[in-house]
mmCIF file of C-alpha atoms in Angstrom:
data_model
loop_
_atom_site.group_PDB
_atom_site.id
_atom_site.type_symbol
_atom_site.label_atom_id
_atom_site.label_comp_id
_atom_site.label_asym_id
_atom_site.label_seq_id
_atom_site.Cartn_x
_atom_site.Cartn_y
_atom_site.Cartn_z
ATOM 1 C CA ALA Y 10 22.264 16.226 -50.396
ATOM 2 C CA ALA Y 11 23.135 19.739 -49.292
ATOM 3 C CA ALA Y 12 19.600 20.967 -49.983
ATOM 4 C CA ARG Y 13 18.019 18.097 -48.092
ATOM 5 C CA SER Y 14 20.350 18.576 -45.128
ATOM 6 C CA ALA Y 15 19.675 22.308 -44.994
ATOM 7 C CA ALA Y 16 15.918 21.785 -45.210
ATOM 8 C CA LEU Y 17 15.846 19.238 -42.372
ATOM 9 C CA THR Y 18 18.005 21.529 -40.248
ATOM 10 C CA ALA Y 19 15.548 24.348 -40.908
ATOM 11 C CA VAL Y 20 12.672 22.130 -39.754
ATOM 12 C CA ALA Y 21 14.519 21.455 -36.495
ATOM 13 C CA ALA Y 22 15.081 25.172 -35.988
ATOM 14 C CA GLY Y 23 11.425 25.883 -36.722
ATOM 15 C CA ILE Y 24 10.277 23.342 -34.151
ATOM 16 C CA GLU Y 25 12.638 24.787 -31.545
ATOM 17 C CA ALA Y 26 11.421 28.312 -32.233
ATOM 18 C CA ALA Y 27 7.796 27.223 -31.758
ATOM 19 C CA ALA Y 28 8.477 24.854 -28.853
ATOM 20 C CA ASP Y 29 6.235 26.522 -26.283
ATOM 21 C CA GLU Y 30 3.371 26.842 -28.742
ATOM 22 C CA LEU Y 31 3.665 23.206 -29.862
ATOM 23 C CA ALA Y 32 3.777 21.875 -26.299
ATOM 24 C CA ALA Y 33 0.704 23.908 -25.349
ATOM 25 C CA LEU Y 34 -1.114 22.623 -28.419
ATOM 26 C CA ALA Y 35 -0.390 18.990 -27.458
ATOM 27 C CA VAL Y 36 -1.729 19.696 -23.971
ATOM 28 C CA ARG Y 37 -4.947 21.166 -25.326
ATOM 29 C CA GLU Y 38 -5.622 18.762 -28.169
ATOM 30 C CA VAL Y 39 -4.512 15.335 -26.915
ATOM 31 C CA GLY Y 40 -4.289 15.943 -23.150
ATOM 32 C CA LYS Y 41 -0.561 15.263 -22.867
ATOM 33 C CA PRO Y 42 0.904 16.445 -19.533
ATOM 34 C CA VAL Y 43 2.876 19.589 -20.228
ATOM 35 C CA ALA Y 44 6.199 18.184 -18.977
ATOM 36 C CA GLU Y 45 5.881 15.272 -21.403
ATOM 37 C CA ALA Y 46 4.696 17.573 -24.179
ATOM 38 C CA ARG Y 47 7.793 19.741 -23.819
ATOM 39 C CA ALA Y 48 10.023 16.668 -23.858
ATOM 40 C CA GLU Y 49 8.301 15.362 -26.984
ATOM 41 C CA VAL Y 50 8.802 18.644 -28.825
ATOM 42 C CA ALA Y 51 12.487 18.672 -27.866
ATOM 43 C CA ARG Y 52 12.827 15.094 -29.091
ATOM 44 C CA ALA Y 53 11.116 15.970 -32.377
ATOM 45 C CA ALA Y 54 13.652 18.737 -33.003
ATOM 46 C CA ALA Y 55 16.507 16.361 -32.155
ATOM 47 C CA ILE Y 56 15.145 13.799 -34.632
ATOM 48 C CA TRP Y 57 15.230 16.321 -37.474
ATOM 49 C CA ARG Y 58 18.790 17.378 -36.581
ATOM 50 C CA TYR Y 59 19.891 13.728 -36.458
ATOM 51 C CA TYR Y 60 18.532 12.952 -39.925
ATOM 52 C CA ALA Y 61 19.821 16.242 -41.341
ATOM 53 C CA GLN Y 62 23.261 14.593 -41.404
ATOM 54 C CA ALA Y 63 22.014 11.506 -43.260
ATOM 55 C CA PRO Y 64 22.052 12.925 -46.812
ATOM 56 C CA TYR Y 65 25.848 13.126 -46.627
ATOM 57 C CA ALA Y 66 26.249 9.465 -45.655
ATOM 58 C CA PRO Y 67 27.373 6.941 -48.291
ATOM 59 C CA ALA Y 68 24.479 5.867 -50.518
ATOM 60 C CA GLY Y 69 26.064 2.562 -51.475
ATOM 61 C CA ALA Y 70 29.306 0.629 -51.835
ATOM 62 C CA VAL Y 71 31.834 -0.436 -54.459
ATOM 63 C CA HIS Y 72 32.877 -4.096 -54.766
ATOM 64 C CA GLU Y 73 35.421 -5.929 -56.845
ATOM 65 C CA ALA Y 74 34.093 -8.198 -59.568
ATOM 66 C CA ALA Y 75 34.202 -11.900 -58.754
ATOM 67 C CA ALA Y 76 35.969 -12.625 -62.043
ATOM 68 C CA GLY Y 77 37.416 -10.495 -64.823
ATOM 69 C CA ALA Y 78 37.611 -6.733 -65.124
ATOM 70 C CA GLY Y 79 34.919 -4.380 -63.914
ATOM 71 C CA LEU Y 80 33.259 -3.183 -60.755
ATOM 72 C CA LEU Y 81 30.102 -3.950 -58.837
ATOM 73 C CA LEU Y 82 28.196 -1.093 -57.242
ATOM 74 C CA THR Y 83 25.315 -0.966 -54.815
ATOM 75 C CA ARG Y 84 23.282 2.211 -54.534
ATOM 76 C CA ARG Y 85 20.241 3.207 -52.475
ATOM 77 C CA ARG Y 86 17.501 5.173 -54.227
ATOM 78 C CA PRO Y 87 14.282 6.703 -52.820
ATOM 79 C CA HIS Y 88 11.029 4.853 -53.436
ATOM 80 C CA GLY Y 89 9.052 7.948 -54.467
ATOM 81 C CA VAL Y 90 6.143 9.016 -52.267
ATOM 82 C CA ALA Y 91 6.110 7.844 -48.647
ATOM 83 C CA GLY Y 92 2.639 7.462 -47.142
ATOM 84 C CA LEU Y 93 2.683 7.950 -43.369
ATOM 85 C CA VAL Y 94 -0.264 7.123 -41.090
ATOM 86 C CA THR Y 95 0.302 8.281 -37.508
ATOM 87 C CA PRO Y 96 -1.527 8.155 -34.138
ATOM 88 C CA TRP Y 97 -2.585 10.919 -31.771
ATOM 89 C CA ASN Y 98 -0.514 10.065 -28.691
ATOM 90 C CA PHE Y 99 2.824 11.424 -30.004
ATOM 91 C CA PRO Y 100 1.583 14.054 -32.466
ATOM 92 C CA PHE Y 101 5.013 15.559 -33.142
ATOM 93 C CA ALA Y 102 7.587 12.830 -32.457
ATOM 94 C CA ILE Y 103 6.056 9.976 -34.475
ATOM 95 C CA PRO Y 104 5.394 12.024 -37.640
ATOM 96 C CA SER Y 105 8.938 13.340 -37.260
ATOM 97 C CA TRP Y 106 10.644 9.984 -36.895
ATOM 98 C CA LYS Y 107 8.839 8.796 -40.022
ATOM 99 C CA ALA Y 108 9.001 11.916 -42.191
ATOM 100 C CA ALA Y 109 12.589 12.956 -41.430
ATOM 101 C CA PRO Y 110 14.298 9.759 -42.677
ATOM 102 C CA ALA Y 111 11.888 9.513 -45.618
ATOM 103 C CA LEU Y 112 12.815 13.038 -46.716
ATOM 104 C CA ALA Y 113 16.500 12.526 -45.966
ATOM 105 C CA ALA Y 114 16.480 9.539 -48.332
ATOM 106 C CA GLY Y 115 14.967 11.700 -51.084
ATOM 107 C CA ASN Y 116 11.275 10.791 -50.977
ATOM 108 C CA ALA Y 117 8.269 13.088 -50.970
ATOM 109 C CA VAL Y 118 5.918 12.600 -48.006
ATOM 110 C CA VAL Y 119 2.155 12.516 -47.498
ATOM 111 C CA LEU Y 120 1.112 12.438 -43.829
ATOM 112 C CA LYS Y 121 -2.320 11.224 -42.692
ATOM 113 C CA PRO Y 122 -2.527 12.020 -38.957
ATOM 114 C CA ALA Y 123 -5.100 10.681 -36.504
ATOM 115 C CA PRO Y 124 -8.215 12.885 -36.469
ATOM 116 C CA GLU Y 125 -7.728 13.515 -32.727
ATOM 117 C CA ALA Y 126 -4.391 15.233 -33.460
ATOM 118 C CA THR Y 127 -5.292 17.247 -36.559
ATOM 119 C CA ALA Y 128 -4.400 20.648 -35.087
ATOM 120 C CA CYS Y 129 -0.938 19.411 -34.008
ATOM 121 C CA ALA Y 130 -0.370 17.958 -37.474
ATOM 122 C CA GLU Y 131 -1.482 21.195 -39.157
ATOM 123 C CA ARG Y 132 0.997 23.226 -37.101
ATOM 124 C CA LEU Y 133 3.841 20.782 -37.733
ATOM 125 C CA ALA Y 134 3.009 20.761 -41.443
ATOM 126 C CA GLY Y 135 3.261 24.544 -41.516
ATOM 127 C CA ILE Y 136 6.813 24.360 -40.184
ATOM 128 C CA LEU Y 137 7.783 21.657 -42.677
ATOM 129 C CA GLN Y 138 6.234 23.346 -45.682
ATOM 130 C CA GLN Y 139 8.055 26.580 -44.890
ATOM 131 C CA ALA Y 140 11.394 24.742 -44.939
ATOM 132 C CA LEU Y 141 10.786 22.336 -47.845
ATOM 133 C CA PRO Y 142 10.194 22.842 -51.574
ATOM 134 C CA GLU Y 143 6.571 23.002 -52.709
ATOM 135 C CA ASP Y 144 4.685 19.670 -52.760
ATOM 136 C CA VAL Y 145 7.500 17.721 -51.096
ATOM 137 C CA PHE Y 146 5.408 17.416 -47.924
ATOM 138 C CA THR Y 147 1.611 17.144 -48.024
ATOM 139 C CA LEU Y 148 -0.800 16.862 -45.106
ATOM 140 C CA LEU Y 149 -3.893 14.710 -45.639
ATOM 141 C CA PRO Y 150 -6.305 15.206 -42.721
ATOM 142 C CA GLY Y 151 -9.191 12.792 -42.367
ATOM 143 C CA GLY Y 152 -10.225 9.339 -41.237
ATOM 144 C CA ALA Y 153 -10.347 5.797 -42.551
ATOM 145 C CA ALA Y 154 -11.240 6.722 -46.128
ATOM 146 C CA GLU Y 155 -8.270 9.067 -46.482
ATOM 147 C CA GLY Y 156 -5.953 6.536 -44.840
ATOM 148 C CA THR Y 157 -7.090 3.787 -47.207
ATOM 149 C CA ALA Y 158 -6.596 6.051 -50.208
ATOM 150 C CA LEU Y 159 -3.045 6.852 -49.120
ATOM 151 C CA VAL Y 160 -2.095 3.241 -48.401
ATOM 152 C CA SER Y 161 -3.553 2.284 -51.798
ATOM 153 C CA THR Y 162 -1.350 4.714 -53.744
ATOM 154 C CA ALA Y 163 1.919 5.457 -51.886
ATOM 155 C CA ASP Y 164 5.217 3.908 -52.991
ATOM 156 C CA VAL Y 165 6.247 3.052 -49.411
ATOM 157 C CA VAL Y 166 3.994 2.931 -46.337
ATOM 158 C CA SER Y 167 4.677 3.425 -42.625
ATOM 159 C CA PHE Y 168 1.885 3.014 -40.059
ATOM 160 C CA THR Y 169 1.580 3.345 -36.292
ATOM 161 C CA GLY Y 170 -1.703 2.505 -34.572
ATOM 162 C CA SER Y 171 -3.970 -0.355 -33.561
ATOM 163 C CA THR Y 172 -3.299 -3.992 -34.375
ATOM 164 C CA ALA Y 173 -6.472 -4.479 -36.414
ATOM 165 C CA VAL Y 174 -5.877 -1.451 -38.620
ATOM 166 C CA GLY Y 175 -2.153 -2.156 -38.875
ATOM 167 C CA ARG Y 176 -2.763 -5.658 -40.191
ATOM 168 C CA ALA Y 177 -5.167 -4.300 -42.796
ATOM 169 C CA VAL Y 178 -2.619 -1.669 -43.838
ATOM 170 C CA ALA Y 179 0.145 -4.258 -44.120
ATOM 171 C CA ALA Y 180 -2.061 -6.584 -46.172
ATOM 172 C CA ARG Y 181 -3.141 -3.842 -48.575
ATOM 173 C CA ALA Y 182 0.390 -2.535 -49.126
ATOM 174 C CA THR Y 183 1.854 -6.030 -49.441
ATOM 175 C CA ALA Y 184 -0.754 -6.968 -52.035
ATOM 176 C CA ARG Y 185 0.452 -3.975 -54.080
ATOM 177 C CA GLY Y 186 4.067 -5.064 -53.673
ATOM 178 C CA VAL Y 187 5.235 -1.909 -51.887
ATOM 179 C CA PRO Y 188 7.428 -1.842 -48.751
ATOM 180 C CA VAL Y 189 5.428 -1.463 -45.535
ATOM 181 C CA GLN Y 190 6.122 -1.257 -41.825
ATOM 182 C CA ALA Y 191 3.482 -1.254 -39.103
ATOM 183 C CA GLU Y 192 3.967 -0.589 -35.389
ATOM 184 C CA MET Y 193 0.901 -1.937 -33.624
ATOM 185 C CA GLY Y 194 1.186 -1.617 -29.881
ATOM 186 C CA GLY Y 195 2.213 -3.760 -26.952
ATOM 187 C CA LEU Y 196 1.289 -5.511 -23.748
ATOM 188 C CA ASN Y 197 4.595 -4.913 -22.043
ATOM 189 C CA ALA Y 198 5.971 -6.618 -18.950
ATOM 190 C CA ALA Y 199 8.284 -5.380 -16.218
ATOM 191 C CA ILE Y 200 10.204 -8.265 -14.625
ATOM 192 C CA VAL Y 201 11.548 -7.612 -11.130
ATOM 193 C CA LEU Y 202 14.102 -9.991 -9.605
ATOM 194 C CA PRO Y 203 14.738 -10.345 -5.850
ATOM 195 C CA ASP Y 204 18.135 -8.619 -6.079
ATOM 196 C CA ALA Y 205 16.691 -5.487 -7.713
ATOM 197 C CA ASP Y 206 16.600 -2.065 -6.117
ATOM 198 C CA ILE Y 207 12.902 -2.371 -5.262
ATOM 199 C CA GLY Y 208 12.356 1.330 -4.627
ATOM 200 C CA GLN Y 209 13.874 2.305 -7.957
ATOM 201 C CA ALA Y 210 11.989 -0.459 -9.762
ATOM 202 C CA ALA Y 211 8.675 0.649 -8.247
ATOM 203 C CA ALA Y 212 9.286 4.261 -9.276
ATOM 204 C CA HIS Y 213 10.150 3.251 -12.843
ATOM 205 C CA ILE Y 214 7.157 0.943 -13.148
ATOM 206 C CA ALA Y 215 4.691 3.441 -11.673
ATOM 207 C CA ALA Y 216 5.836 6.050 -14.186
ATOM 208 C CA ALA Y 217 5.523 3.553 -17.037
ATOM 209 C CA VAL Y 218 2.034 2.480 -15.942
ATOM 210 C CA ALA Y 219 0.585 5.927 -15.247
ATOM 211 C CA GLY Y 220 2.557 8.374 -17.400
ATOM 212 C CA TYR Y 221 0.243 10.019 -19.934
ATOM 213 C CA ALA Y 222 -2.528 7.812 -18.482
ATOM 214 C CA GLY Y 223 -0.895 4.702 -19.936
ATOM 215 C CA GLN Y 224 -1.538 5.884 -23.486
ATOM 216 C CA LYS Y 225 1.772 4.721 -24.934
ATOM 217 C CA CYS Y 226 2.521 1.550 -26.840
ATOM 218 C CA THR Y 227 5.529 1.156 -24.524
ATOM 219 C CA ALA Y 228 3.540 1.508 -21.277
ATOM 220 C CA THR Y 229 3.856 -1.252 -18.660
ATOM 221 C CA SER Y 230 0.733 -3.436 -18.471
ATOM 222 C CA ARG Y 231 2.078 -6.429 -16.524
ATOM 223 C CA VAL Y 232 4.430 -6.527 -13.546
ATOM 224 C CA VAL Y 233 6.098 -9.898 -12.973
ATOM 225 C CA ALA Y 234 7.615 -10.246 -9.486
ATOM 226 C CA VAL Y 235 10.097 -13.120 -9.154
ATOM 227 C CA GLY Y 236 10.244 -15.088 -5.897
ATOM 228 C CA ALA Y 237 10.997 -12.986 -2.831
ATOM 229 C CA ALA Y 238 10.577 -9.748 -4.802
ATOM 230 C CA LEU Y 239 6.781 -10.092 -4.668
ATOM 231 C CA ALA Y 240 6.066 -8.846 -1.137
ATOM 232 C CA PRO Y 241 8.323 -5.756 -1.073
ATOM 233 C CA LEU Y 242 7.456 -4.836 -4.663
ATOM 234 C CA ARG Y 243 3.755 -5.197 -3.966
ATOM 235 C CA GLU Y 244 3.993 -2.666 -1.157
ATOM 236 C CA ALA Y 245 6.384 -0.257 -2.881
ATOM 237 C CA LEU Y 246 4.531 -0.211 -6.191
ATOM 238 C CA ALA Y 247 1.143 0.252 -4.530
ATOM 239 C CA GLU Y 248 2.496 3.267 -2.669
ATOM 240 C CA ALA Y 249 4.147 4.686 -5.783
ATOM 241 C CA LEU Y 250 0.911 4.475 -7.764
ATOM 242 C CA ARG Y 251 -1.125 6.007 -4.951
ATOM 243 C CA THR Y 252 1.067 9.106 -5.047
ATOM 244 C CA VAL Y 253 1.128 9.639 -8.831
ATOM 245 C CA PRO Y 254 -0.143 13.196 -9.534
ATOM 246 C CA VAL Y 255 -3.354 12.919 -11.580
ATOM 247 C CA GLY Y 256 -5.017 16.011 -12.965
ATOM 248 C CA ASP Y 257 -4.949 18.919 -15.380
ATOM 249 C CA PRO Y 258 -2.346 18.256 -18.090
ATOM 250 C CA ALA Y 259 -1.490 21.950 -18.127
ATOM 251 C CA ASP Y 260 -0.179 21.633 -14.549
ATOM 252 C CA ALA Y 261 3.579 21.032 -14.593
ATOM 253 C CA ALA Y 262 3.270 18.571 -11.696
ATOM 254 C CA THR Y 263 0.807 16.274 -13.490
ATOM 255 C CA VAL Y 264 2.020 12.840 -14.535
ATOM 256 C CA CYS Y 265 -1.309 11.184 -15.359
ATOM 257 C CA GLY Y 266 -3.690 13.404 -17.303
ATOM 258 C CA PRO Y 267 -7.046 12.556 -18.888
ATOM 259 C CA LEU Y 268 -7.690 9.756 -21.330
ATOM 260 C CA ILE Y 269 -8.278 10.739 -24.938
ATOM 261 C CA ASP Y 270 -12.079 10.301 -24.880
ATOM 262 C CA GLU Y 271 -15.064 8.826 -23.056
ATOM 263 C CA GLN Y 272 -14.746 5.452 -24.771
ATOM 264 C CA ALA Y 273 -11.140 5.127 -23.637
ATOM 265 C CA ARG Y 274 -12.112 5.727 -20.034
ATOM 266 C CA ALA Y 275 -14.961 3.220 -20.299
ATOM 267 C CA ARG Y 276 -12.559 0.562 -21.667
ATOM 268 C CA THR Y 277 -10.166 1.187 -18.795
ATOM 269 C CA GLU Y 278 -12.883 0.863 -16.171
ATOM 270 C CA GLU Y 279 -14.324 -2.272 -17.774
ATOM 271 C CA ALA Y 280 -10.895 -3.921 -17.850
ATOM 272 C CA CYS Y 281 -10.653 -3.702 -14.040
ATOM 273 C CA HIS Y 282 -14.223 -4.771 -13.295
ATOM 274 C CA GLY Y 283 -14.415 -7.673 -10.861
ATOM 275 C CA LEU Y 284 -10.683 -7.804 -10.150
ATOM 276 C CA GLY Y 285 -8.925 -7.354 -6.839
ATOM 277 C CA VAL Y 286 -7.572 -3.821 -6.804
ATOM 278 C CA LEU Y 287 -4.326 -3.705 -4.863
ATOM 279 C CA ALA Y 288 -3.773 0.012 -5.273
ATOM 280 C CA GLY Y 289 -5.401 2.923 -6.960
ATOM 281 C CA GLY Y 290 -4.595 6.575 -7.171
ATOM 282 C CA SER Y 291 -7.141 9.358 -7.053
ATOM 283 C CA ALA Y 292 -8.722 11.118 -10.024
ATOM 284 C CA PRO Y 293 -10.221 14.611 -10.124
ATOM 285 C CA ASP Y 294 -13.984 14.852 -9.590
ATOM 286 C CA GLY Y 295 -14.443 17.635 -12.124
ATOM 287 C CA PRO Y 296 -14.887 17.457 -15.903
ATOM 288 C CA GLY Y 297 -12.444 15.440 -17.962
ATOM 289 C CA TRP Y 298 -11.979 11.783 -18.873
ATOM 290 C CA TYR Y 299 -9.757 10.980 -15.901
ATOM 291 C CA ALA Y 300 -8.962 7.492 -14.634
ATOM 292 C CA ALA Y 301 -6.940 6.782 -11.501
ATOM 293 C CA PRO Y 302 -3.835 4.591 -11.937
ATOM 294 C CA VAL Y 303 -4.679 1.051 -10.830
ATOM 295 C CA LEU Y 304 -2.677 -2.049 -9.898
ATOM 296 C CA VAL Y 305 -4.675 -5.289 -9.838
ATOM 297 C CA GLU Y 306 -3.725 -8.786 -8.694
ATOM 298 C CA LYS Y 307 -5.014 -12.368 -8.843
ATOM 299 C CA VAL Y 308 -5.958 -11.905 -12.485
ATOM 300 C CA PRO Y 309 -7.457 -15.073 -14.092
ATOM 301 C CA CYS Y 310 -5.422 -16.576 -16.930
ATOM 302 C CA GLY Y 311 -7.973 -15.789 -19.621
ATOM 303 C CA HIS Y 312 -8.631 -12.225 -18.541
ATOM 304 C CA ARG Y 313 -8.400 -9.519 -21.189
ATOM 305 C CA LEU Y 314 -5.705 -7.642 -19.247
ATOM 306 C CA LEU Y 315 -3.349 -10.533 -20.001
ATOM 307 C CA HIS Y 316 -4.122 -10.663 -23.716
ATOM 308 C CA GLU Y 317 -5.352 -7.239 -24.922
ATOM 309 C CA GLU Y 318 -3.860 -3.760 -24.919
ATOM 310 C CA VAL Y 319 -6.142 -1.564 -22.792
ATOM 311 C CA PHE Y 320 -4.276 1.727 -23.380
ATOM 312 C CA GLY Y 321 -5.032 3.078 -19.912
ATOM 313 C CA PRO Y 322 -3.229 3.450 -16.543
ATOM 314 C CA VAL Y 323 -3.789 -0.163 -15.473
ATOM 315 C CA ALA Y 324 -1.320 -2.963 -14.686
ATOM 316 C CA ALA Y 325 -1.575 -6.514 -13.362
ATOM 317 C CA LEU Y 326 0.806 -7.831 -10.683
ATOM 318 C CA LEU Y 327 1.814 -11.425 -11.452
ATOM 319 C CA PRO Y 328 4.030 -13.758 -9.367
ATOM 320 C CA ALA Y 329 6.752 -15.999 -10.844
ATOM 321 C CA GLY Y 330 8.797 -18.673 -9.110
ATOM 322 C CA ASP Y 331 12.021 -18.001 -11.013
ATOM 323 C CA LEU Y 332 13.446 -16.137 -13.977
ATOM 324 C CA ALA Y 333 12.502 -18.867 -16.449
ATOM 325 C CA GLU Y 334 8.857 -18.667 -15.400
ATOM 326 C CA ALA Y 335 8.981 -14.878 -15.552
ATOM 327 C CA VAL Y 336 10.260 -15.077 -19.128
ATOM 328 C CA ARG Y 337 7.458 -17.495 -20.029
ATOM 329 C CA ILE Y 338 4.899 -15.097 -18.569
ATOM 330 C CA GLY Y 339 6.467 -12.221 -20.425
ATOM 331 C CA ASN Y 340 6.255 -14.160 -23.699
ATOM 332 C CA SER Y 341 2.710 -15.447 -23.138
ATOM 333 C CA VAL Y 342 0.918 -12.571 -24.905
ATOM 334 C CA PRO Y 343 0.314 -11.867 -28.601
ATOM 335 C CA TYR Y 344 2.570 -8.792 -28.462
ATOM 336 C CA GLY Y 345 6.332 -8.394 -28.237
ATOM 337 C CA LEU Y 346 7.368 -4.756 -28.121
ATOM 338 C CA VAL Y 347 9.436 -4.058 -24.986
ATOM 339 C CA THR Y 348 10.277 -5.698 -21.653
ATOM 340 C CA SER Y 349 11.931 -4.001 -18.700
ATOM 341 C CA VAL Y 350 14.015 -6.107 -16.324
ATOM 342 C CA HIS Y 351 15.098 -4.918 -12.896
ATOM 343 C CA THR Y 352 18.164 -6.656 -11.465
ATOM 344 C CA THR Y 353 21.714 -6.012 -10.257
ATOM 345 C CA ASP Y 354 22.977 -9.322 -11.687
ATOM 346 C CA LEU Y 355 25.074 -8.716 -14.788
ATOM 347 C CA ASP Y 356 24.842 -12.355 -15.909
ATOM 348 C CA THR Y 357 21.056 -12.150 -15.830
ATOM 349 C CA ALA Y 358 21.106 -8.904 -17.756
ATOM 350 C CA LEU Y 359 23.461 -10.205 -20.438
ATOM 351 C CA HIS Y 360 22.543 -13.880 -20.749
ATOM 352 C CA GLY Y 361 19.453 -14.733 -18.744
ATOM 353 C CA LEU Y 362 17.091 -12.813 -21.010
ATOM 354 C CA ASP Y 363 17.959 -14.397 -24.347
ATOM 355 C CA HIS Y 364 14.565 -16.092 -24.592
ATOM 356 C CA LEU Y 365 12.504 -12.908 -24.277
ATOM 357 C CA ASP Y 366 10.768 -12.395 -27.613
ATOM 358 C CA THR Y 367 10.391 -8.617 -27.526
ATOM 359 C CA GLY Y 368 12.053 -6.189 -29.890
ATOM 360 C CA MET Y 369 13.510 -4.131 -27.044
ATOM 361 C CA ILE Y 370 14.801 -5.003 -23.558
ATOM 362 C CA ARG Y 371 15.492 -2.259 -21.028
ATOM 363 C CA ILE Y 372 17.551 -3.105 -17.941
ATOM 364 C CA ASN Y 373 16.846 -1.096 -14.763
ATOM 365 C CA ALA Y 374 14.785 1.395 -16.758
ATOM 366 C CA PRO Y 375 11.084 1.869 -17.505
ATOM 367 C CA THR Y 376 9.499 0.176 -20.516
ATOM 368 C CA THR Y 377 8.721 3.681 -21.758
ATOM 369 C CA GLY Y 378 11.359 5.844 -23.387
ATOM 370 C CA VAL Y 379 12.793 5.763 -26.900
ATOM 371 C CA ASP Y 380 16.335 6.289 -28.127
ATOM 372 C CA PHE Y 381 15.541 7.907 -31.481
ATOM 373 C CA HIS Y 382 18.906 7.014 -33.027
ATOM 374 C CA LEU Y 383 18.434 3.255 -32.471
ATOM 375 C CA PRO Y 384 16.026 0.787 -34.130
ATOM 376 C CA PHE Y 385 12.518 0.757 -32.658
ATOM 377 C CA GLY Y 386 9.986 -2.022 -33.102
ATOM 378 C CA GLY Y 387 8.651 -5.315 -31.848
ATOM 379 C CA THR Y 388 7.806 -8.900 -32.683
ATOM 380 C CA LYS Y 389 4.559 -10.835 -33.140
ATOM 381 C CA SER Y 390 1.507 -8.532 -33.163
ATOM 382 C CA SER Y 391 3.599 -5.538 -32.118
ATOM 383 C CA GLY Y 392 5.266 -5.011 -35.435
ATOM 384 C CA HIS Y 393 5.320 -5.855 -39.119
ATOM 385 C CA GLY Y 394 8.224 -5.175 -41.434
ATOM 386 C CA PRO Y 395 11.564 -3.435 -40.855
ATOM 387 C CA ARG Y 396 12.376 -1.403 -37.749
ATOM 388 C CA GLU Y 397 11.836 2.326 -37.427
ATOM 389 C CA GLN Y 398 14.341 5.021 -36.415
ATOM 390 C CA GLY Y 399 18.118 5.196 -36.640
ATOM 391 C CA ARG Y 400 19.907 3.836 -39.705
ATOM 392 C CA ALA Y 401 17.194 1.200 -40.072
ATOM 393 C CA ALA Y 402 14.695 3.876 -41.116
ATOM 394 C CA LEU Y 403 16.979 5.215 -43.843
ATOM 395 C CA GLU Y 404 17.305 1.724 -45.283
ATOM 396 C CA PHE Y 405 13.522 1.237 -45.208
ATOM 397 C CA TYR Y 406 12.806 4.441 -47.123
ATOM 398 C CA ALA Y 407 15.221 3.539 -49.936
ATOM 399 C CA SER Y 408 15.652 0.580 -52.266
ATOM 400 C CA SER Y 409 19.000 -1.010 -52.968
ATOM 401 C CA ARG Y 410 20.140 -1.496 -56.563
ATOM 402 C CA THR Y 411 23.124 -3.493 -57.781
ATOM 403 C CA TYR Y 412 25.048 -2.204 -60.795
ATOM 404 C CA THR Y 413 27.558 -4.228 -62.836
ATOM 405 C CA LEU Y 414 30.138 -2.106 -64.647
ATOM 406 C CA SER Y 415 32.131 -4.003 -67.256
ATOM 407 C CA PRO Y 416 34.652 -2.425 -69.642
ATOM 408 C CA ALA Y 417 33.353 -1.880 -73.177
ATOM 409 C CA GLY Y 418 34.418 -4.558 -75.627
ATOM 410 C CA THR Y 419 34.692 -7.368 -73.064
ATOM 411 C CA THR Y 420 32.939 -10.685 -73.537
#
């Protein structure tokens, strides 16, 4: 336990020492705005410090026998080798929130990062390998073939990425009988009630739509305005999106940088084709896969924006007559990751949202943002298996055994 705790603490220190370099690397390789890149690096270091305390936590419990002499013990043990498959959009935080609890629980780790984030993964691996014993952490760069090989051999599997690949990963690991979790995206709604602070709600939603060009599984894709909230929100949100700084991710003022590649920009543009654009920001004319943040309205029921994750800075404005209808709209998609609700009514916040079928609900806050010490995950096509982060992650990366201790000579 002491060795594991010291090693994880050393990883945190190594990340902090290289913070500027890591943030600059995320800007260059995956186009993350530098302010967000710095925040991600800081969060990654905090994750390692959080899990550095975990090895000292109880690894089980002692229970009295139901009858007769003896004791019953439960004890958590590591699975063996944890196979981690991670995306490019959070190249330091997501590998950290998977690897840190896996290592804290006593596993070895093999990380297969997205090809788009190979340089970030290589640099992070260098920090880990300097702090950990030899062969405890292995980096496996590559594509689908390497990912399939890892999922086919690891003792426990954690995946973050697209729904199609996540389902295949879950099926392959399940067929082998190994524990698996898969986080597979979202089509998240922001519900705004008439009593909300409309200005604050618009600012939160604009940031969640356009931040990092919408390339987050927690980004807001649908904005549901309830009753009288529609008109003022329509105006405030349109203005907020028009003023979002779009441009060079190395500029500290940038909120919405470029998309990851040409195909991503094409998907974003195709998703808005033929729709009524209520508001759109401006994108640079120079080189780069930039897309202006866009708010669309009067979206037909069967449109892809209401059923598919676009992964770009696009959101649909949808009216609802009351809270119940807003909840139905929120639940009407195949995903169930996170919903934000904007209201000053405590009863609504505590009781009126019980029928939302998302894994996370954020009141008067953007859909984006993760509390790394709490469970993270969704329902339906957003997630498979146990939650990530917090204590939930430590439980996932270990198996529970029950021991019966009876005195010798008893019958």
